[in-house]
Amino acid sequence: MTTNNRANFGSKLGVILASAGSAVGLGNIWRFPYMTGEHGGAAFILVYLGCVLLFGAPIMMAEFLIGRRSQSNTARAYQKLAPGTPWRWVGRMGVLAGFLILSYYSVVAGWTLEYICAAGLGHFADKAPADFVNFYNSFVGHPWLPVVWAAVFLLITHLIVVKGVEKGIERSSKLMMPLLFILLLILAICSVLLPGAGQGIEFLLKPDFSKVDSNVLLSAMGQAFFSLSLGMGCLCTYASYFKPDTNLPKTAFSVAIIDTSVAILAGFIIFPAAFAVGIQPDQGPGLLFVTLPNVFQQAFGGVPFIAALLAVMFYILLALAALTSTISLHEVVTAYLHEEFNLTRSKAARLVTGGCLVLGMLCSLSLGLGKDYTLFGMTLFDLFDFVTAKLMLPLGGLFIALFTGWFLNKKIVREELTNRGTLHLRIYGLIIFLLKFVAPIGIAFVFINELKLL
Ligand code: PHE
């Protein structure tokens, strides 16, 4: 058994903020806005909220209870709770998903480092909106610069993971999360006040349901799983560090609310600003990196020092938010290799970092030099995003819901969700209903609908 000496998070707030630290990241501030932009705005957001409530929150509770009960890495968790059954493949698929996500996520995380430097060195001063588009395109298409930044980001993640992260994650999350929230709020206010912002606000608030097709459903569902770090054992691993008195349903709701608020706030920063400066909302992955420097320029350009300072602060916080997520992704794979293959922790971490570096390099190149090489009509970068967020995570979520709703002993489920009967949980029946029926049928429905179209 490798469960002795398992570390615990120190406080209830620490538990919530560390889990929120894994959840809040590029998914909220980079991926959510461009997905919303590509899928028509408010209608996408409503479908997304539905997915968070009906699938996300209950599946997060399920991951929490599996992790805390088993006190293990995600692959071993299923082996412990369901010995000798194929359920262990759910854990293994999660580990693979984590590895693939980390590879392309590090590339985007690396972009934030370039933007910190560019903003800090004053490269954004006096630039017109079109210049930011060019800056982004020439940077992302550069043959080696983004690869170097991705490597730097992976290296930082590596060093933290090797050191062991319990205290580090908890302490840094406590400081960073509130700071990020305040800065996002300030930026959202600036963006909404820009002349011509009204169209962007309307885009966020006025749903056009004619835009909702099966692709929107799949994208919103994938985004919910990605943003909440669900379906691949990340929160399951964190929950193995929870104390027996951690209130699992309450923690899950808090994390879901924090995560969703950050995403919506990011929307209120990006779209009003994008419309104000005439940038199309369906730009894809470049949206955040093109519109935000514009917000700083337009709102504070008169005082270049303030504009640069705010930009640097924002990209530092974005990098840190990404870092708490990359740590959680790296930790899932490292813990698995370390515990299941008897490798030392540092050797396991080296393998993960090395593997991600190679895949990340290919992903990055696929946006520039290798643009013309596609698989199933997608660049490698898009393919990784599609396979993980839209296939592996929802599929993982489906199995987690089935495992908890149907397979796992009801006594265990009740004990964990109510802390052995000490919590009065009025919505217990509802949670079980969602896990047993709504989440599995809903996820299966979205898959089937999409596959019919293929
Ligand atoms: N939730 C993280 C984000 O939004 C990404 C992530 C996905 C992290 C899956 C861990 C597991 O940026």
Tab-separated table of C-alpha atoms and ligand atoms in Angstrom:
chain	number	residue	atom	x	y	z
A	1	MET	CA	0.000	0.000	0.000
A	2	THR	CA	1.258	3.412	-0.867
A	3	THR	CA	-1.418	5.289	0.983
A	4	ASN	CA	0.469	5.825	4.200
A	5	ASN	CA	1.686	9.349	4.952
A	6	ARG	CA	-0.832	10.840	2.583
A	7	ALA	CA	-0.807	14.593	2.895
A	8	ASN	CA	-3.904	16.592	3.665
A	9	PHE	CA	-4.990	20.069	2.715
A	10	GLY	CA	-4.837	22.239	5.817
A	11	SER	CA	-8.114	24.151	5.807
A	12	LYS	CA	-11.548	24.088	4.237
A	13	LEU	CA	-10.814	27.261	2.330
A	14	GLY	CA	-7.559	25.706	1.150
A	15	VAL	CA	-9.444	22.683	-0.179
A	16	ILE	CA	-11.853	24.852	-2.134
A	17	LEU	CA	-9.181	27.171	-3.488
A	18	ALA	CA	-6.804	24.379	-4.472
A	19	SER	CA	-9.569	22.543	-6.336
A	20	ALA	CA	-10.682	25.822	-7.865
A	21	GLY	CA	-7.027	26.426	-8.768
A	22	SER	CA	-7.060	23.256	-10.839
A	23	ALA	CA	-10.400	24.172	-12.381
A	24	VAL	CA	-9.738	27.836	-13.062
A	25	GLY	CA	-7.186	28.256	-15.805
A	26	LEU	CA	-6.834	28.789	-19.505
A	27	GLY	CA	-10.087	26.873	-19.903
A	28	ASN	CA	-12.028	29.764	-18.404
A	29	ILE	CA	-10.147	32.773	-19.657
A	30	TRP	CA	-8.866	31.552	-23.027
A	31	ARG	CA	-11.007	28.594	-24.151
A	32	PHE	CA	-14.448	29.613	-22.865
A	33	PRO	CA	-14.534	32.976	-24.671
A	34	TYR	CA	-13.414	31.621	-28.026
A	35	MET	CA	-15.819	28.683	-27.796
A	36	THR	CA	-18.611	31.141	-26.968
A	37	GLY	CA	-17.524	33.296	-29.886
A	38	GLU	CA	-17.483	30.399	-32.327
A	39	HIS	CA	-20.846	29.070	-31.213
A	40	GLY	CA	-22.975	32.158	-31.239
A	41	GLY	CA	-22.743	33.713	-27.764
A	42	ALA	CA	-25.559	33.664	-25.218
A	43	ALA	CA	-27.219	30.441	-26.427
A	44	PHE	CA	-23.916	28.591	-25.995
A	45	ILE	CA	-23.540	30.023	-22.492
A	46	LEU	CA	-27.002	28.810	-21.481
A	47	VAL	CA	-26.298	25.294	-22.748
A	48	TYR	CA	-22.967	25.452	-20.939
A	49	LEU	CA	-24.650	26.417	-17.654
A	50	GLY	CA	-27.060	23.522	-18.088
A	51	CYS	CA	-24.121	21.137	-18.537
A	52	VAL	CA	-22.388	22.483	-15.409
A	53	LEU	CA	-25.492	22.003	-13.287
A	54	LEU	CA	-26.757	18.692	-14.642
A	55	PHE	CA	-23.469	16.898	-15.369
A	56	GLY	CA	-20.615	18.917	-13.921
A	57	ALA	CA	-21.588	19.403	-10.288
A	58	PRO	CA	-22.807	15.825	-9.645
A	59	ILE	CA	-19.835	14.263	-11.465
A	60	MET	CA	-17.481	16.454	-9.462
A	61	MET	CA	-19.050	15.078	-6.273
A	62	ALA	CA	-18.612	11.582	-7.664
A	63	GLU	CA	-14.911	12.200	-8.373
A	64	PHE	CA	-14.482	13.657	-4.906
A	65	LEU	CA	-16.059	10.668	-3.221
A	66	ILE	CA	-14.088	8.147	-5.267
A	67	GLY	CA	-10.843	9.949	-4.414
A	68	ARG	CA	-11.451	10.460	-0.724
A	69	ARG	CA	-12.755	6.955	-0.191
A	70	SER	CA	-9.876	5.253	-1.999
A	71	GLN	CA	-7.080	7.606	-0.871
A	72	SER	CA	-5.255	6.750	-4.091
A	73	ASN	CA	-4.144	7.964	-7.478
A	74	THR	CA	-6.961	7.802	-9.977
A	75	ALA	CA	-6.035	4.490	-11.650
A	76	ARG	CA	-5.612	2.676	-8.350
A	77	ALA	CA	-8.793	4.227	-6.963
A	78	TYR	CA	-10.931	2.067	-9.241
A	79	GLN	CA	-8.816	-0.992	-8.548
A	80	LYS	CA	-9.435	-0.490	-4.845
A	81	LEU	CA	-13.145	0.207	-5.043
A	82	ALA	CA	-13.846	-2.353	-7.763
A	83	PRO	CA	-11.038	-4.932	-7.651
A	84	GLY	CA	-10.620	-7.160	-10.684
A	85	THR	CA	-13.096	-5.275	-12.857
A	86	PRO	CA	-12.537	-3.310	-16.067
A	87	TRP	CA	-13.408	-0.076	-14.235
A	88	ARG	CA	-9.685	0.499	-13.816
A	89	TRP	CA	-9.623	1.496	-17.499
A	90	VAL	CA	-11.600	4.600	-16.593
A	91	GLY	CA	-8.685	5.681	-14.416
A	92	ARG	CA	-6.140	4.796	-17.075
A	93	MET	CA	-8.001	6.673	-19.797
A	94	GLY	CA	-8.020	9.682	-17.471
A	95	VAL	CA	-4.253	9.506	-17.085
A	96	LEU	CA	-3.817	9.426	-20.868
A	97	ALA	CA	-6.209	12.367	-21.269
A	98	GLY	CA	-4.201	14.311	-18.671
A	99	PHE	CA	-0.986	13.643	-20.579
A	100	LEU	CA	-2.450	14.808	-23.900
A	101	ILE	CA	-4.079	17.908	-22.387
A	102	LEU	CA	-0.853	18.889	-20.645
A	103	SER	CA	0.988	18.717	-23.986
A	104	TYR	CA	-1.065	21.322	-25.809
A	105	TYR	CA	-2.048	23.281	-22.700
A	106	SER	CA	1.632	24.024	-22.033
A	107	VAL	CA	1.912	25.559	-25.481
A	108	VAL	CA	-0.828	28.091	-24.742
A	109	ALA	CA	0.516	28.609	-21.220
A	110	GLY	CA	3.863	29.408	-22.870
A	111	TRP	CA	2.181	32.133	-24.954
A	112	THR	CA	1.320	33.961	-21.713
A	113	LEU	CA	5.046	34.187	-20.909
A	114	GLU	CA	5.787	35.830	-24.260
A	115	TYR	CA	2.962	38.294	-23.624
A	116	ILE	CA	4.302	39.116	-20.141
A	117	CYS	CA	7.637	40.033	-21.711
A	118	ALA	CA	6.149	41.897	-24.655
A	119	ALA	CA	3.853	43.967	-22.420
A	120	GLY	CA	6.600	44.588	-19.864
A	121	LEU	CA	9.037	45.764	-22.533
A	122	GLY	CA	6.464	48.239	-23.816
A	123	HIS	CA	5.939	46.525	-27.182
A	124	PHE	CA	2.198	47.080	-26.958
A	125	ALA	CA	2.347	50.852	-26.601
A	126	ASP	CA	1.020	52.820	-29.582
A	127	LYS	CA	-0.217	49.731	-31.382
A	128	ALA	CA	-3.422	49.721	-33.429
A	129	PRO	CA	-5.915	46.817	-33.204
A	130	ALA	CA	-4.655	45.264	-36.455
A	131	ASP	CA	-1.085	45.213	-35.111
A	132	PHE	CA	-2.115	42.849	-32.335
A	133	VAL	CA	-3.512	40.399	-34.864
A	134	ASN	CA	-0.200	40.471	-36.712
A	135	PHE	CA	1.787	40.165	-33.507
A	136	TYR	CA	-0.193	37.091	-32.477
A	137	ASN	CA	0.005	35.430	-35.892
A	138	SER	CA	3.699	35.943	-36.352
A	139	PHE	CA	4.475	34.790	-32.789
A	140	VAL	CA	2.346	31.638	-32.889
A	141	GLY	CA	3.672	30.745	-36.335
A	142	HIS	CA	7.302	31.310	-35.298
A	143	PRO	CA	9.286	28.076	-35.704
A	144	TRP	CA	10.905	27.950	-32.267
A	145	LEU	CA	9.944	30.806	-29.947
A	146	PRO	CA	6.612	29.353	-28.708
A	147	VAL	CA	8.316	25.980	-28.271
A	148	VAL	CA	10.932	27.553	-26.006
A	149	TRP	CA	8.234	29.215	-23.878
A	150	ALA	CA	6.282	25.946	-23.666
A	151	ALA	CA	9.469	24.224	-22.498
A	152	VAL	CA	10.036	26.904	-19.855
A	153	PHE	CA	6.479	26.497	-18.620
A	154	LEU	CA	6.764	22.718	-18.478
A	155	LEU	CA	10.024	23.030	-16.609
A	156	ILE	CA	8.487	25.271	-13.934
A	157	THR	CA	5.605	22.809	-13.570
A	158	HIS	CA	8.098	19.967	-13.355
A	159	LEU	CA	10.127	21.581	-10.578
A	160	ILE	CA	7.042	22.217	-8.452
A	161	VAL	CA	5.645	18.731	-8.949
A	162	VAL	CA	8.975	17.097	-8.084
A	163	LYS	CA	9.122	19.029	-4.832
A	164	GLY	CA	5.695	17.821	-3.759
A	165	VAL	CA	2.915	20.306	-3.963
A	166	GLU	CA	0.464	20.073	-1.109
A	167	LYS	CA	1.563	23.175	0.756
A	168	GLY	CA	2.662	24.984	-2.379
A	169	ILE	CA	-0.631	24.492	-4.170
A	170	GLU	CA	-2.707	25.458	-1.175
A	171	ARG	CA	-0.757	28.549	-0.219
A	172	SER	CA	-0.359	29.962	-3.713
A	173	SER	CA	-4.018	29.318	-4.538
A	174	LYS	CA	-5.136	31.246	-1.474
A	175	LEU	CA	-3.230	34.291	-2.621
A	176	MET	CA	-3.732	34.059	-6.338
A	177	MET	CA	-7.367	33.223	-6.749
A	178	PRO	CA	-8.750	36.342	-5.037
A	179	LEU	CA	-6.222	38.529	-6.847
A	180	LEU	CA	-7.175	37.062	-10.197
A	181	PHE	CA	-10.849	37.608	-9.443
A	182	ILE	CA	-10.339	41.283	-8.538
A	183	LEU	CA	-8.264	41.960	-11.625
A	184	LEU	CA	-10.827	40.256	-13.849
A	185	LEU	CA	-13.548	42.393	-12.298
A	186	ILE	CA	-11.618	45.622	-12.961
A	187	LEU	CA	-10.947	44.600	-16.548
A	188	ALA	CA	-14.567	43.614	-17.147
A	189	ILE	CA	-15.681	47.055	-15.967
A	190	CYS	CA	-13.129	48.750	-18.253
A	191	SER	CA	-14.208	46.631	-21.188
A	192	VAL	CA	-17.915	47.215	-20.677
A	193	LEU	CA	-17.311	50.968	-20.513
A	194	LEU	CA	-15.450	51.122	-23.857
A	195	PRO	CA	-17.351	53.041	-26.539
A	196	GLY	CA	-19.199	50.575	-28.760
A	197	ALA	CA	-19.184	47.809	-26.145
A	198	GLY	CA	-22.983	47.412	-26.233
A	199	GLN	CA	-22.979	44.959	-29.139
A	200	GLY	CA	-20.660	42.671	-27.218
A	201	ILE	CA	-22.866	42.747	-24.138
A	202	GLU	CA	-25.841	41.885	-26.305
A	203	PHE	CA	-23.897	38.992	-27.837
A	204	LEU	CA	-23.401	37.633	-24.308
A	205	LEU	CA	-26.922	38.171	-23.032
A	206	LYS	CA	-29.326	37.711	-25.955
A	207	PRO	CA	-29.587	34.044	-26.881
A	208	ASP	CA	-30.220	33.053	-30.470
A	209	PHE	CA	-31.466	29.486	-30.151
A	210	SER	CA	-31.426	28.883	-33.877
A	211	LYS	CA	-27.654	28.507	-33.419
A	212	VAL	CA	-27.998	25.502	-31.091
A	213	ASP	CA	-27.173	22.350	-33.033
A	214	SER	CA	-25.555	19.115	-31.926
A	215	ASN	CA	-22.104	20.598	-32.411
A	216	VAL	CA	-22.953	23.385	-29.962
A	217	LEU	CA	-24.185	20.783	-27.463
A	218	LEU	CA	-20.979	18.756	-27.766
A	219	SER	CA	-18.792	21.854	-27.547
A	220	ALA	CA	-20.599	23.165	-24.465
A	221	MET	CA	-20.463	19.783	-22.768
A	222	GLY	CA	-16.770	19.394	-23.583
A	223	GLN	CA	-16.079	22.884	-22.313
A	224	ALA	CA	-17.863	22.129	-19.018
A	225	PHE	CA	-15.740	19.023	-18.429
A	226	PHE	CA	-12.544	20.762	-19.484
A	227	SER	CA	-13.137	23.851	-17.411
A	228	LEU	CA	-14.147	21.960	-14.268
A	229	SER	CA	-11.153	19.575	-14.659
A	230	LEU	CA	-13.563	16.652	-14.786
A	231	GLY	CA	-13.557	13.223	-16.361
A	232	MET	CA	-9.859	12.444	-15.995
A	233	GLY	CA	-9.241	11.947	-12.308
A	234	CYS	CA	-7.713	15.292	-11.444
A	235	LEU	CA	-10.186	16.208	-8.742
A	236	CYS	CA	-10.289	12.566	-7.704
A	237	THR	CA	-6.561	12.782	-6.995
A	238	TYR	CA	-6.987	16.057	-5.074
A	239	ALA	CA	-9.845	14.574	-3.059
A	240	SER	CA	-7.528	11.829	-1.883
A	241	TYR	CA	-5.861	14.627	0.130
A	242	PHE	CA	-9.174	15.842	1.639
A	243	LYS	CA	-9.887	15.336	5.314
A	244	PRO	CA	-12.782	13.187	6.552
A	245	ASP	CA	-14.757	16.278	7.556
A	246	THR	CA	-14.549	18.027	4.171
A	247	ASN	CA	-18.087	18.652	2.952
A	248	LEU	CA	-17.946	17.158	-0.556
A	249	PRO	CA	-21.216	18.477	-2.046
A	250	LYS	CA	-20.596	21.972	-0.694
A	251	THR	CA	-17.018	21.984	-1.996
A	252	ALA	CA	-18.191	20.831	-5.426
A	253	PHE	CA	-20.801	23.592	-5.610
A	254	SER	CA	-18.295	26.214	-4.508
A	255	VAL	CA	-15.749	25.131	-7.117
A	256	ALA	CA	-18.404	25.037	-9.853
A	257	ILE	CA	-19.628	28.523	-8.917
A	258	ILE	CA	-16.122	30.024	-8.767
A	259	ASP	CA	-15.148	28.393	-12.054
A	260	THR	CA	-18.293	29.523	-13.845
A	261	SER	CA	-18.073	33.080	-12.510
A	262	VAL	CA	-14.510	33.416	-13.758
A	263	ALA	CA	-15.529	32.159	-17.206
A	264	ILE	CA	-18.457	34.570	-17.439
A	265	LEU	CA	-16.285	37.452	-16.232
A	266	ALA	CA	-13.760	36.572	-18.931
A	267	GLY	CA	-16.609	36.751	-21.441
A	268	PHE	CA	-17.465	40.234	-20.206
A	269	ILE	CA	-13.868	41.284	-20.737
A	270	ILE	CA	-13.386	39.835	-24.180
A	271	PHE	CA	-16.617	40.430	-26.100
A	272	PRO	CA	-17.434	44.050	-25.300
A	273	ALA	CA	-13.804	44.859	-26.092
A	274	ALA	CA	-13.752	42.748	-29.251
A	275	PHE	CA	-16.880	44.408	-30.636
A	276	ALA	CA	-15.655	47.836	-29.547
A	277	VAL	CA	-12.524	47.526	-31.658
A	278	GLY	CA	-14.197	45.675	-34.505
A	279	ILE	CA	-12.684	42.220	-33.988
A	280	GLN	CA	-14.827	39.271	-35.020
A	281	PRO	CA	-15.791	37.063	-32.048
A	282	ASP	CA	-15.209	33.811	-33.939
A	283	GLN	CA	-11.424	34.168	-34.157
A	284	GLY	CA	-10.683	30.833	-32.521
A	285	PRO	CA	-7.777	30.290	-30.124
A	286	GLY	CA	-6.237	33.714	-30.812
A	287	LEU	CA	-9.222	35.666	-29.471
A	288	LEU	CA	-7.919	36.342	-25.953
A	289	PHE	CA	-4.433	37.207	-27.149
A	290	VAL	CA	-5.697	39.637	-29.742
A	291	THR	CA	-8.448	41.467	-27.875
A	292	LEU	CA	-6.951	41.863	-24.419
A	293	PRO	CA	-3.901	43.910	-25.341
A	294	ASN	CA	-6.421	46.118	-27.140
A	295	VAL	CA	-8.440	46.623	-23.963
A	296	PHE	CA	-5.355	47.770	-22.109
A	297	GLN	CA	-4.383	50.067	-24.940
A	298	GLN	CA	-7.804	51.592	-25.418
A	299	ALA	CA	-8.665	51.989	-21.757
A	300	PHE	CA	-5.290	53.113	-20.419
A	301	GLY	CA	-3.271	53.994	-23.517
A	302	GLY	CA	-3.141	57.642	-22.376
A	303	VAL	CA	-0.931	56.555	-19.480
A	304	PRO	CA	1.348	53.957	-21.081
A	305	PHE	CA	2.891	52.970	-17.771
A	306	ILE	CA	-0.480	51.969	-16.289
A	307	ALA	CA	-1.462	50.147	-19.491
A	308	ALA	CA	1.775	48.153	-19.441
A	309	LEU	CA	1.554	47.468	-15.705
A	310	LEU	CA	-1.995	46.152	-15.916
A	311	ALA	CA	-1.141	44.033	-18.945
A	312	VAL	CA	1.884	42.521	-17.225
A	313	MET	CA	-0.146	41.824	-14.081
A	314	PHE	CA	-2.904	40.220	-16.071
A	315	TYR	CA	-0.617	37.896	-18.011
A	316	ILE	CA	1.271	36.966	-14.839
A	317	LEU	CA	-1.979	35.999	-13.165
A	318	LEU	CA	-3.086	34.125	-16.263
A	319	ALA	CA	0.219	32.252	-16.241
A	320	LEU	CA	-0.218	31.438	-12.550
A	321	ALA	CA	-3.806	30.279	-13.079
A	322	ALA	CA	-2.514	28.071	-15.881
A	323	LEU	CA	0.274	26.845	-13.620
A	324	THR	CA	-2.092	25.599	-10.902
A	325	SER	CA	-3.862	23.673	-13.658
A	326	THR	CA	-0.709	22.255	-15.287
A	327	ILE	CA	0.497	21.152	-11.856
A	328	SER	CA	-2.731	19.235	-11.310
A	329	LEU	CA	-2.493	17.641	-14.763
A	330	HIS	CA	1.173	16.725	-14.313
A	331	GLU	CA	0.481	15.358	-10.823
A	332	VAL	CA	-2.137	12.910	-12.119
A	333	VAL	CA	0.281	11.327	-14.613
A	334	THR	CA	3.324	11.489	-12.332
A	335	ALA	CA	1.490	9.887	-9.395
A	336	TYR	CA	0.277	7.133	-11.704
A	337	LEU	CA	3.716	6.295	-13.134
A	338	HIS	CA	5.330	6.593	-9.711
A	339	GLU	CA	2.891	4.337	-7.902
A	340	GLU	CA	2.022	1.830	-10.588
A	341	PHE	CA	5.430	1.266	-12.176
A	342	ASN	CA	7.617	1.622	-9.122
A	343	LEU	CA	9.540	4.543	-10.537
A	344	THR	CA	10.933	7.193	-8.240
A	345	ARG	CA	8.804	10.323	-8.199
A	346	SER	CA	11.428	12.376	-9.928
A	347	LYS	CA	11.993	9.802	-12.657
A	348	ALA	CA	8.244	9.582	-13.233
A	349	ALA	CA	8.038	13.373	-13.436
A	350	ARG	CA	10.957	13.473	-15.904
A	351	LEU	CA	9.183	11.025	-18.196
A	352	VAL	CA	6.004	13.099	-18.122
A	353	THR	CA	7.823	16.362	-18.776
A	354	GLY	CA	9.941	14.851	-21.580
A	355	GLY	CA	6.949	13.241	-23.290
A	356	CYS	CA	4.860	16.402	-23.049
A	357	LEU	CA	7.712	18.453	-24.412
A	358	VAL	CA	7.918	16.354	-27.566
A	359	LEU	CA	4.152	16.323	-28.114
A	360	GLY	CA	3.867	20.005	-27.184
A	361	MET	CA	6.558	20.863	-29.722
A	362	LEU	CA	4.619	19.051	-32.452
A	363	CYS	CA	1.393	20.812	-31.399
A	364	SER	CA	3.083	24.176	-31.523
A	365	LEU	CA	4.650	23.495	-34.914
A	366	SER	CA	1.264	22.444	-36.230
A	367	LEU	CA	0.111	26.055	-35.852
A	368	GLY	CA	2.982	27.461	-37.907
A	369	LEU	CA	5.398	25.567	-40.144
A	370	GLY	CA	3.271	22.413	-40.095
A	371	LYS	CA	-0.082	24.122	-40.752
A	372	ASP	CA	-0.661	22.103	-43.867
A	373	TYR	CA	-0.305	18.715	-42.215
A	374	THR	CA	-3.739	17.777	-40.942
A	375	LEU	CA	-5.375	14.652	-39.550
A	376	PHE	CA	-9.155	14.290	-39.978
A	377	GLY	CA	-9.067	17.857	-41.262
A	378	MET	CA	-7.529	19.215	-38.055
A	379	THR	CA	-4.074	20.412	-37.079
A	380	LEU	CA	-2.435	18.359	-34.343
A	381	PHE	CA	-3.194	21.143	-31.867
A	382	ASP	CA	-6.905	21.095	-32.728
A	383	LEU	CA	-6.936	17.307	-32.825
A	384	PHE	CA	-5.571	17.030	-29.274
A	385	ASP	CA	-8.117	19.552	-28.093
A	386	PHE	CA	-10.947	17.731	-29.848
A	387	VAL	CA	-10.018	14.233	-28.722
A	388	THR	CA	-9.514	15.203	-25.078
A	389	ALA	CA	-12.157	17.838	-24.380
A	390	LYS	CA	-14.895	16.577	-26.639
A	391	LEU	CA	-14.361	12.822	-26.446
A	392	MET	CA	-12.213	11.567	-23.571
A	393	LEU	CA	-13.422	13.858	-20.779
A	394	PRO	CA	-17.170	13.489	-21.396
A	395	LEU	CA	-16.673	9.739	-21.870
A	396	GLY	CA	-14.740	9.618	-18.585
A	397	GLY	CA	-17.551	11.598	-16.952
A	398	LEU	CA	-20.137	9.184	-18.323
A	399	PHE	CA	-18.302	6.234	-16.794
A	400	ILE	CA	-17.757	8.014	-13.482
A	401	ALA	CA	-21.491	8.741	-13.252
A	402	LEU	CA	-22.350	5.117	-14.081
A	403	PHE	CA	-19.765	3.812	-11.632
A	404	THR	CA	-21.028	5.917	-8.744
A	405	GLY	CA	-24.718	5.751	-9.598
A	406	TRP	CA	-25.005	2.060	-10.381
A	407	PHE	CA	-21.935	0.073	-9.431
A	408	LEU	CA	-20.546	1.445	-6.205
A	409	ASN	CA	-22.067	0.233	-2.965
A	410	LYS	CA	-24.823	2.688	-1.957
A	411	LYS	CA	-23.606	2.666	1.615
A	412	ILE	CA	-20.214	3.993	0.533
A	413	VAL	CA	-21.793	6.726	-1.592
A	414	ARG	CA	-24.033	7.853	1.251
A	415	GLU	CA	-21.252	7.705	3.825
A	416	GLU	CA	-18.953	9.880	1.735
A	417	LEU	CA	-21.527	12.434	0.642
A	418	THR	CA	-22.901	12.880	4.167
A	419	ASN	CA	-19.614	12.410	6.046
A	420	ARG	CA	-20.878	9.214	7.669
A	421	GLY	CA	-24.274	10.635	8.426
A	422	THR	CA	-23.048	13.778	10.176
A	423	LEU	CA	-24.230	16.105	7.382
A	424	HIS	CA	-27.858	16.600	6.623
A	425	LEU	CA	-28.003	16.539	2.828
A	426	ARG	CA	-31.455	17.458	1.611
A	427	ILE	CA	-30.619	17.051	-2.069
A	428	TYR	CA	-29.063	13.594	-1.672
A	429	GLY	CA	-31.856	11.978	-3.706
A	430	LEU	CA	-31.450	14.569	-6.432
A	431	ILE	CA	-27.693	14.025	-6.668
A	432	ILE	CA	-28.158	10.281	-7.025
A	433	PHE	CA	-30.877	10.805	-9.626
A	434	LEU	CA	-28.583	13.059	-11.644
A	435	LEU	CA	-25.729	10.545	-11.441
A	436	LYS	CA	-27.878	7.531	-12.234
A	437	PHE	CA	-30.027	8.877	-15.042
A	438	VAL	CA	-29.614	12.475	-16.118
A	439	ALA	CA	-25.827	12.626	-16.585
A	440	PRO	CA	-25.386	9.260	-18.365
A	441	ILE	CA	-28.417	9.685	-20.622
A	442	GLY	CA	-27.606	13.335	-21.318
A	443	ILE	CA	-23.980	12.657	-22.224
A	444	ALA	CA	-24.906	9.622	-24.335
A	445	PHE	CA	-27.569	11.682	-26.103
A	446	VAL	CA	-25.094	14.402	-27.037
A	447	PHE	CA	-22.612	11.824	-28.354
A	448	ILE	CA	-25.201	9.989	-30.418
A	449	ASN	CA	-26.551	13.209	-31.837
A	450	GLU	CA	-23.106	14.306	-32.899
A	451	LEU	CA	-22.101	10.944	-34.337
A	452	LYS	CA	-25.153	10.878	-36.545
A	453	LEU	CA	-23.860	13.997	-38.170
A	454	LEU	CA	-20.439	12.591	-38.942
B	1	PHE	N1	-9.677	23.090	-15.826
B	1	PHE	C1	-8.448	23.572	-16.369
B	1	PHE	C2	-8.688	24.914	-17.022
B	1	PHE	O1	-9.793	25.329	-17.159
B	1	PHE	C3	-7.842	22.604	-17.340
B	1	PHE	C4	-7.766	21.218	-16.835
B	1	PHE	C5	-8.472	20.219	-17.479
B	1	PHE	C6	-7.035	20.936	-15.708
B	1	PHE	C7	-8.461	18.914	-16.989
B	1	PHE	C8	-7.020	19.657	-15.198
B	1	PHE	C9	-7.749	18.661	-15.845
B	1	PHE	O2	-7.776	25.554	-17.463
